[in-house]
Coordinates of C-alpha atoms and ligand atoms in Angstrom, one line a residue:
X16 CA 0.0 0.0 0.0
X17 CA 2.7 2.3 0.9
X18 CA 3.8 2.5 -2.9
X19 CA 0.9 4.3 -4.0
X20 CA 1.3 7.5 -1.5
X21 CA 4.2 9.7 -0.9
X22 CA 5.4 10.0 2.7
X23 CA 6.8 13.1 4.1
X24 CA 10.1 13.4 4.4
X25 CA 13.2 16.2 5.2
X26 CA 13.8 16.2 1.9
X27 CA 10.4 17.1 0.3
X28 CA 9.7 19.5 3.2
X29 CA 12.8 21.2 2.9
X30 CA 11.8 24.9 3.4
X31 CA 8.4 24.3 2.4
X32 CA 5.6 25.5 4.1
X33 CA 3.3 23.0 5.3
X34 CA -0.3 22.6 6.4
X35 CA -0.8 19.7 8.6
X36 CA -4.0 18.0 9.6
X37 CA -3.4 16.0 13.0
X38 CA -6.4 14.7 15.5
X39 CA -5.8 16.4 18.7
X40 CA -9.5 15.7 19.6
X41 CA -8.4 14.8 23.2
X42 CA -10.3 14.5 26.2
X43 CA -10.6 18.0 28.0
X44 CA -12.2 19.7 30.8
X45 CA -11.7 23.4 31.7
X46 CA -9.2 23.8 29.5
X47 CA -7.0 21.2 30.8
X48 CA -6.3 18.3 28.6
X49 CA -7.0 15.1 30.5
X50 CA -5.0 12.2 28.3
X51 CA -2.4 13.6 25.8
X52 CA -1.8 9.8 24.3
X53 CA -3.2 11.0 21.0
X54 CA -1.0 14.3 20.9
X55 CA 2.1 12.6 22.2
X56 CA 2.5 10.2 19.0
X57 CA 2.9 13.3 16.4
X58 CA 4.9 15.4 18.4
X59 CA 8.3 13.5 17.2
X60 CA 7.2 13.6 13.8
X61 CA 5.8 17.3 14.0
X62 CA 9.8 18.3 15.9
X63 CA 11.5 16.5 13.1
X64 CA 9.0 18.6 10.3
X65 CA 10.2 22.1 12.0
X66 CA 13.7 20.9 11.6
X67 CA 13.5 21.4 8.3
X68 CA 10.4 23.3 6.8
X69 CA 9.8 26.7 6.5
X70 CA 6.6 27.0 8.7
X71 CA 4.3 24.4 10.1
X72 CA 0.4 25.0 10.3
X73 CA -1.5 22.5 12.5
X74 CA -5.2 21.8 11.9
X75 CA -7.7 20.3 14.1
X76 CA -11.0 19.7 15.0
X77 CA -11.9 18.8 18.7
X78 CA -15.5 17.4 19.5
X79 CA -18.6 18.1 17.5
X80 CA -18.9 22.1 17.5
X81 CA -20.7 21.1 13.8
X82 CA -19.7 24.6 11.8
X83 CA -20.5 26.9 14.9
X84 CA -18.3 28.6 17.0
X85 CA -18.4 27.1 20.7
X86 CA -16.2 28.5 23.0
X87 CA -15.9 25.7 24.6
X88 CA -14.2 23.8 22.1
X89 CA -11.3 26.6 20.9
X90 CA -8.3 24.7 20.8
X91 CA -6.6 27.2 22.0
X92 CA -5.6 25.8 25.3
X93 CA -3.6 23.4 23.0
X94 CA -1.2 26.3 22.4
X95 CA 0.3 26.2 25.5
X96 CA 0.9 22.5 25.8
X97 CA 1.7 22.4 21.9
X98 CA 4.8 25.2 22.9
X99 CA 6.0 23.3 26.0
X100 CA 6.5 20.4 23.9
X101 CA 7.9 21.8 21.0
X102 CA 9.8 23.9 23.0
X103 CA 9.2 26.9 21.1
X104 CA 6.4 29.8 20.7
X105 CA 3.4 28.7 18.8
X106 CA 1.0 31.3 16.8
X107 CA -3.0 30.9 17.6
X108 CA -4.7 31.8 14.6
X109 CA -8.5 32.5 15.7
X110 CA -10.4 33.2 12.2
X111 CA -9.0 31.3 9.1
X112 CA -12.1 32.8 7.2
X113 CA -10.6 36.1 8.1
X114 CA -7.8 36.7 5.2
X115 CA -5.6 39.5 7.4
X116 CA -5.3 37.1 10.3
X117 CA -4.2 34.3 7.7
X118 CA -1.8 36.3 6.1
X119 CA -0.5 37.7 9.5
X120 CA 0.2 33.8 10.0
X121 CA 2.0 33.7 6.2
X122 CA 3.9 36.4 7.1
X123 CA 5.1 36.0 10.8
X124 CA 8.1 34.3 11.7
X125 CA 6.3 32.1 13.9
X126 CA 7.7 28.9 13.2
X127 CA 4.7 26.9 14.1
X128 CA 1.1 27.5 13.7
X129 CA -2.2 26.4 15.6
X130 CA -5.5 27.0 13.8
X131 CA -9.1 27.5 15.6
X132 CA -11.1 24.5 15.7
X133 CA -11.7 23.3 11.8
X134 CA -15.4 22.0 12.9
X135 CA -15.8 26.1 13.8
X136 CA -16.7 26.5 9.9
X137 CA -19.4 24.7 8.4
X138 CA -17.9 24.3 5.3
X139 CA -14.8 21.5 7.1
X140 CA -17.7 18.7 7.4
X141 CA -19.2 20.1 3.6
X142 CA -15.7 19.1 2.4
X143 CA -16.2 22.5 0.9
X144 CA -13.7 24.2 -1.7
X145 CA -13.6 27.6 -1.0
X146 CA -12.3 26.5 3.2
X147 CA -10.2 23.8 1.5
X148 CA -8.9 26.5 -0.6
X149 CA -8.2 28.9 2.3
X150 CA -5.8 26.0 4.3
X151 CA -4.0 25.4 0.9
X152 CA -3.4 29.4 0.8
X153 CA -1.1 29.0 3.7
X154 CA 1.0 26.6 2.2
X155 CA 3.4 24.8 -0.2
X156 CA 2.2 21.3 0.7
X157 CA -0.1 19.4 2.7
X158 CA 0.2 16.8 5.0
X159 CA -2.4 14.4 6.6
X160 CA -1.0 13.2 9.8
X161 CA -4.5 12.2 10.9
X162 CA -5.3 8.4 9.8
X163 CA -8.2 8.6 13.1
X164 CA -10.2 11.4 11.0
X165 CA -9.2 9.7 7.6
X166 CA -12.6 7.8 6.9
X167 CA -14.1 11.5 6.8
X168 CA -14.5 13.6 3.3
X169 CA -13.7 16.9 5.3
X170 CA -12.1 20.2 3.8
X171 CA -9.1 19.4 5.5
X172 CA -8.8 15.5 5.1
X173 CA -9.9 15.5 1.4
X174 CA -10.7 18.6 0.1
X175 CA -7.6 20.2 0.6
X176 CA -5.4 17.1 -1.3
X177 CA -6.9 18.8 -4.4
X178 CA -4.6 22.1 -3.8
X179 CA -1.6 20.8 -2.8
X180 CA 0.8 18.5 -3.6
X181 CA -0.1 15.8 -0.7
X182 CA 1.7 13.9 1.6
X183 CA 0.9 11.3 4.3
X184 CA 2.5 12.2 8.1
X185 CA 5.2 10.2 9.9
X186 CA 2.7 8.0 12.5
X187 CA -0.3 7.9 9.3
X188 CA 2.5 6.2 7.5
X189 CA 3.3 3.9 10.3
X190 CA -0.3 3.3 11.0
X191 CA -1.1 1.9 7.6
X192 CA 1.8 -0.1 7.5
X193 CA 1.0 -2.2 10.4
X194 CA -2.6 -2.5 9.4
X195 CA -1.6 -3.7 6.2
X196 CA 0.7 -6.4 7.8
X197 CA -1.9 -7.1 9.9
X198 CA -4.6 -7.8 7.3
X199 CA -3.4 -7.3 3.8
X200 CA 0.1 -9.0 3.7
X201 CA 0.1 -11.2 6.9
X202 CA 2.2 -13.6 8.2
X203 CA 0.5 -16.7 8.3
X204 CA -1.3 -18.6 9.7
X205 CA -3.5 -15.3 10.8
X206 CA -5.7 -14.9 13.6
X207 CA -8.4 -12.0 14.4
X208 CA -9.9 -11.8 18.1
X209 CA -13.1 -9.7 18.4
X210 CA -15.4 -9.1 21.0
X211 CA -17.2 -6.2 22.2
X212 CA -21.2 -5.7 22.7
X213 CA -23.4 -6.7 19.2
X214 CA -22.4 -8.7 16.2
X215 CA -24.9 -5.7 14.7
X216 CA -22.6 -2.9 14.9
X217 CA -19.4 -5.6 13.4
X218 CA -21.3 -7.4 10.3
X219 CA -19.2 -5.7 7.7
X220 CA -16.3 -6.3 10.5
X221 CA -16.9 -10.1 10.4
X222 CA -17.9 -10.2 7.0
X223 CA -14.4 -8.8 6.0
X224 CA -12.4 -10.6 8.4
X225 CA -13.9 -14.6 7.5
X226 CA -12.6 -13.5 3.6
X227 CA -9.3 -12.7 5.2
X228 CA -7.9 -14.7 8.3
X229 CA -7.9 -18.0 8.8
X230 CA -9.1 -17.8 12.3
X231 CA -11.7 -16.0 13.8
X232 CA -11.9 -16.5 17.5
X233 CA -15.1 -14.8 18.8
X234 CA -15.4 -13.3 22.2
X235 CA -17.9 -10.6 24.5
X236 CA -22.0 -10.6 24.2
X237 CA -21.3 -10.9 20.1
X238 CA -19.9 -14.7 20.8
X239 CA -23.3 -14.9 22.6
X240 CA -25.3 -14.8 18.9
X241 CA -22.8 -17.3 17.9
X242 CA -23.5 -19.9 20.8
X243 CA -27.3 -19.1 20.3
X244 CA -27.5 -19.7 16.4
X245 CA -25.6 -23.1 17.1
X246 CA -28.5 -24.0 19.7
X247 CA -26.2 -22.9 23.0
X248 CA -28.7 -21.3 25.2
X249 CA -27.4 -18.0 26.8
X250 CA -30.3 -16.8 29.2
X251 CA -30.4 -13.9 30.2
X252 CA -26.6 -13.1 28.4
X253 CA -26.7 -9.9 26.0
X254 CA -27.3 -11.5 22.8
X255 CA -29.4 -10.5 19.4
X256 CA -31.7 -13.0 18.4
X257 CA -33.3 -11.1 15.3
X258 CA -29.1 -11.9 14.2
X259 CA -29.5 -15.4 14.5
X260 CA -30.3 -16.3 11.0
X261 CA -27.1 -13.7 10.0
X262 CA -25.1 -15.1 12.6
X263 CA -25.7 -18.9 11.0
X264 CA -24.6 -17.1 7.5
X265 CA -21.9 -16.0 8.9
X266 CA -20.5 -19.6 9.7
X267 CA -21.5 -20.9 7.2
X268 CA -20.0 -18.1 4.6
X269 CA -16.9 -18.7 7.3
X270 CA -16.6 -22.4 6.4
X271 CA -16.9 -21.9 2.7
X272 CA -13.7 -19.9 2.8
X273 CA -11.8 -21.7 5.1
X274 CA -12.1 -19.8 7.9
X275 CA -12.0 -21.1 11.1
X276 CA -14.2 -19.9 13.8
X277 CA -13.9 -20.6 17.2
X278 CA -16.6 -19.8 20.1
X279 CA -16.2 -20.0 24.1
X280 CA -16.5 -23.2 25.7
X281 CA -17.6 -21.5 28.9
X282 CA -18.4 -18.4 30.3
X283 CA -17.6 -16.5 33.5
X284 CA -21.6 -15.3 34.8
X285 CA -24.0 -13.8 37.1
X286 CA -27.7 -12.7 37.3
X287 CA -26.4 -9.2 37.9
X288 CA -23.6 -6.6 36.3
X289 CA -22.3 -5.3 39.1
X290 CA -19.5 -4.1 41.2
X291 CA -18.7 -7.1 44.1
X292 CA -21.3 -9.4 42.7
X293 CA -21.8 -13.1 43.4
X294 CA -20.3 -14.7 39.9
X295 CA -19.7 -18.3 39.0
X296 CA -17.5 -20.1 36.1
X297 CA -19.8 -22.3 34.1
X298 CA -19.4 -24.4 30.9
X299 CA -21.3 -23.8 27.7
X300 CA -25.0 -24.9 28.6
X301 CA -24.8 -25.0 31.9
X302 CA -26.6 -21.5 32.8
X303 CA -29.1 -20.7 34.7
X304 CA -32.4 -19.1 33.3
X305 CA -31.2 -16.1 35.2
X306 CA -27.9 -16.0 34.7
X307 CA -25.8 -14.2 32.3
X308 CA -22.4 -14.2 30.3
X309 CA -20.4 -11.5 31.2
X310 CA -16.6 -12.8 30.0
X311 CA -15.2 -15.7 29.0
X312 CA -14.4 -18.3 31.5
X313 CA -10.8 -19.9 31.8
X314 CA -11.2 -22.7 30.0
X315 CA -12.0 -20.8 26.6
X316 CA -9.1 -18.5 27.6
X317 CA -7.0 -21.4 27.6
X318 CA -8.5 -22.5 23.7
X319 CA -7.7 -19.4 22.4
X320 CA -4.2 -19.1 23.6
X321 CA -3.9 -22.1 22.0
X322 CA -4.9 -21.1 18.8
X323 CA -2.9 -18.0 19.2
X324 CA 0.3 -19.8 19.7
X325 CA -0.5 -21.7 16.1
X326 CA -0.6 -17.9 14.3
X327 CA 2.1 -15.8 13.4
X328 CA 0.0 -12.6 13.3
X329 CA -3.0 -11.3 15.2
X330 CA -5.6 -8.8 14.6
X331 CA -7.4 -7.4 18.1
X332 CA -10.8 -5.5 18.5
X333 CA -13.0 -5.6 21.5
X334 CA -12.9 -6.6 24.7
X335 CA -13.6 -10.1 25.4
X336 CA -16.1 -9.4 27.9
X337 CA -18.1 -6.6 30.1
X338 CA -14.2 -5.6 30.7
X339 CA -15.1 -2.2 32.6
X340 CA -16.4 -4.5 35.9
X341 CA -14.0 -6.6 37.9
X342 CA -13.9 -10.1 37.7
X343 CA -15.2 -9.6 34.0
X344 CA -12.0 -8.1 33.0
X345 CA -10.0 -11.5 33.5
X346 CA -10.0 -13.0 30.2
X347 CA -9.2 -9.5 28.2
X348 CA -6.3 -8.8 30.8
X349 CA -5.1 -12.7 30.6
X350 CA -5.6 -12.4 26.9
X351 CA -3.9 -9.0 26.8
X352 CA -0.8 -10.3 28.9
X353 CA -0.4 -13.1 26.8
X354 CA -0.3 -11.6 23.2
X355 CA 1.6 -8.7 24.7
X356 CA 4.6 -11.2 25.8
X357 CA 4.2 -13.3 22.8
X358 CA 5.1 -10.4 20.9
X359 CA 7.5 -9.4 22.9
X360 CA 9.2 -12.9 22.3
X361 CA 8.9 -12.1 18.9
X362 CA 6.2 -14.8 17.9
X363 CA 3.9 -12.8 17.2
X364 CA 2.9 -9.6 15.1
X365 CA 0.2 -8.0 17.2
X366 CA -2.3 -5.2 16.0
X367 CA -5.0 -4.0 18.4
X368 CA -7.4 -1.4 17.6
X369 CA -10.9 0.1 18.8
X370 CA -12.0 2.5 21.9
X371 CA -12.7 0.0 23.9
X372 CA -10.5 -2.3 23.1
X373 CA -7.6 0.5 23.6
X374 CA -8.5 0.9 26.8
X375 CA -8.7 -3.1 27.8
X376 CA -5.3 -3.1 25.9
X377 CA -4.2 -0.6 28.7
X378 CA -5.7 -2.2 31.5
X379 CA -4.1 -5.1 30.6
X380 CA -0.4 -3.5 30.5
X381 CA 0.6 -4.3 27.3
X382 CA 0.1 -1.1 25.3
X383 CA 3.9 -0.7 24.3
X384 CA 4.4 -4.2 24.2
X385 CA 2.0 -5.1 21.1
X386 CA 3.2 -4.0 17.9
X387 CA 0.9 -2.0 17.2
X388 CA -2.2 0.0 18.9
X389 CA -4.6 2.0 16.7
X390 CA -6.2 5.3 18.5
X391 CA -8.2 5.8 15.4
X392 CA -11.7 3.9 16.6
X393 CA -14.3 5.0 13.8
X394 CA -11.3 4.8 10.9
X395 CA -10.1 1.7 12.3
X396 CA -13.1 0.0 12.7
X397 CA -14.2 0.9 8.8
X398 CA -10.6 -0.3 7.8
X399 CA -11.1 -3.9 9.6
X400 CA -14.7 -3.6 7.2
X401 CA -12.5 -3.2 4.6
X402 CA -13.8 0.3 3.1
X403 CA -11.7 2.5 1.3
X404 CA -10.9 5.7 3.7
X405 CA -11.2 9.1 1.4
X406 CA -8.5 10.5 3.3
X407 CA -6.1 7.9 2.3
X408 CA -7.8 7.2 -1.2
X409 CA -7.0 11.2 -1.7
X410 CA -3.0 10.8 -0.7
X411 CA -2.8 8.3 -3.8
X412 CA -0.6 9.8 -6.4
Ligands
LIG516 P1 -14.5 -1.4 20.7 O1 -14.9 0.0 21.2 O2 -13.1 -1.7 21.1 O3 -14.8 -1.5 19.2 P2 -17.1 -2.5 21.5 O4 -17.6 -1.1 21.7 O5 -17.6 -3.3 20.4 O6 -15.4 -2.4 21.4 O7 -17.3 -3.4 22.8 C1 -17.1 -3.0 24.1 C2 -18.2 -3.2 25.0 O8 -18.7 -4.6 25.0 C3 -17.9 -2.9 26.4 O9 -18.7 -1.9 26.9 C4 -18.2 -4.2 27.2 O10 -18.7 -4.0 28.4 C5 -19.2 -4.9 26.3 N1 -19.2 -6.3 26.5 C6 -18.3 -7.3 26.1 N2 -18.7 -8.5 26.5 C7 -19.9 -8.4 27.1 C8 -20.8 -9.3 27.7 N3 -20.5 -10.6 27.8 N4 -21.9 -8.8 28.2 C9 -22.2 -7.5 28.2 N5 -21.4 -6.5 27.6 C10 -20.2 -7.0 27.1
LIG517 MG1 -16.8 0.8 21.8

């Protein structure tokens, strides 16, 4: 994939200057940023660009102003952090609509460059033009370091590529490299692991996975469908039964293409969710009426490990089951731990990806152990579903 899109380097933004869109949509409250995880991967990349360019202009968007101004989600209080890690002043620029403000920017000898909020202006979600037009006015070249807003046709994700000559960013680069090992050029035998709440919202995720690995091990309330369409009764488990019929497709479509897929053999349940509950470990039929499966029990743990061991690369998404609650974190943190130190051993090619799954990833410690661990949610998810991403489509030269 790599082939088809240019990646920045010193050389092609030697003093150039350069409009970059990053995701700095972080979680903040008064101002303050609460987890910098998302900011902290470009900053490297962004040092190294100011090494060499002429000017660097970040662009943004932070939550969901949709084109009106809300004061309450300026990123301006980025500035301040943005300086302290850069180590150097960084402009504000309030109005990108207003033309004297922009070329202020242009013509300051700021070295670095923060824009307002791009989800201020209506015309950023419209994918409009004439905005596009304005970011590619501050500018030699364009670069998209944003692979979390890529599945969006945005002024400044698509738009924009149609100004400028176009470049993908240091950790978008990185990203779609170890998503295409994962999925596109694996080493084989390759697994993917998903769990999470409803087999609804992960039809086209399944659907695209069965055509691609050759094992599917299926985890959370979605494994719950599973066990149901092949006559396991859940109880009072989370499952969909209008997805039965879909769920028995699914296997069989699965079978046709030599996929394997693999369920729980038991389940780790209780009549309630909640916090200090009474719980029991039970095997695969054995539920009460009133009872429910909230994670995996020990013994499926110990199945999928094995399976694990027999693959050479792994694709991760969801938790394996109601992960937030204690004890129904076990499996995702044993699970975690154990593809975490198989790649560490260097067995394994590990990519993990998804909100929730992120932060089971994290509570299971193995964050910088895996080989990779996608921020990008919504974009990652439609990549597993195997969907083109405009952003990326627009970086092809
Ligand atoms: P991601 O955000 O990583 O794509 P999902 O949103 O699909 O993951 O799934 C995560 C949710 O699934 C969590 O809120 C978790 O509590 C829920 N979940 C997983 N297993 C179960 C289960 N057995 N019963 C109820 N909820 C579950
Ligand atoms: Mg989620």
């Amino acid at each position: 994939m790599t082939d088809h899109y240019n990646v920045i380097s010193k050389q092609s933004a030697q003093n150039k200057r350069i409009v970059m869109r990053v995701d700095f949509n972080v979680p903040m409250q008064d101002g303050k940023i609460l987890d910098d995880t998302r900011i902290k991967r470009v900053i490297p990349g962004i040092k190294t660009l100011l090494e060499c360019s002429k000017q660097l202009i970040l662009v943004t968007h932070l939550g969901r102003p949709k084109g009106n101004v809300d004061n309450t989600l300026s990123s301006q209080p980025l500035q301040e952090y943005l300086s302290e890690a850069v180590s150097m002043p960084v402009r504000f620029i309030a109005h990108i609509e207003d033309s004297s403000q922009l070329l202020e920017a242009v013509d300051s000898h700021d070295k670095i460059c923060l824009l307002e909020n791009c989800r201020f202006y209506a015309g950023e979600e419209q994918n409009d033009q004439n905005l596009a037009r304005a970011y590619a006015s501050l500018a030699d070249i364009y670069v998209n370091d944003a692979f979390s807003c890529s599945h969006r046709s945005h002024a400044s994700i698509q738009a924009i590529t149609g100004f400028l000559p176009s470049y993908a960013g240091p950790v978008l680069a990185v990203e779609l490299t170890a998503l295409s090992d994962a999925l596109e050029s694996p080493k084989r035998p390759v697994a993917a692991f998903v769990g999470g709440a409803k087999i609804s919202t992960k039809l086209s995720v399944l659907e695209n996975l069965i055509s691609k690995v050759d094992k599917l091990l299926l985890a959370g309330a979605m494994a719950n469908t599973f066990l149901a369409a092949r006559q396991v009764p859940v109880a009072a488990s989370l499952y969909e039964p209008d997805l039965i019929p879909t769920a028995k497709t699914i296997l069989e479509l699965a079978q046709q293409q030599g996929c394997k897929i693999i369920l729980p053999v038991d389940g780790v349940v209780s009549t309630k969710l909640e916090k200090g509950g009474r719980f029991h470990t039970r095997l695969n039929g054995a539920l009460e009426d009133n009872e429910m499966i909230l994670d995996i029990g020990p013994a499926s743990v110990a199945l999928f490990k094995e399976h694990i061991k027999d693959c050479k690369t792994l694709l991760w998404n969801g938790p394996a089951g109601a992960f937030e609650i204690a004890p129904y974190d076990e499996a995702s943190k044993s699970l975690g731990a154990f593809i975490g130190m198989r790649t560490r051993n260097g067995q394994l090619i590990s990519v993990a990806g998804g909100g929730d799954t992120v932060a089971a990833v994290n509570l299971a410690g193995v964050a910088d152990e895996l080989t990779y661990v996608s921020l990008a949610g919504g974009a990652f998810l439609e990549w597993i579903e195997g969907k083109s991403l405009p952003g990326i489509e627009a970086l092809h030269s």
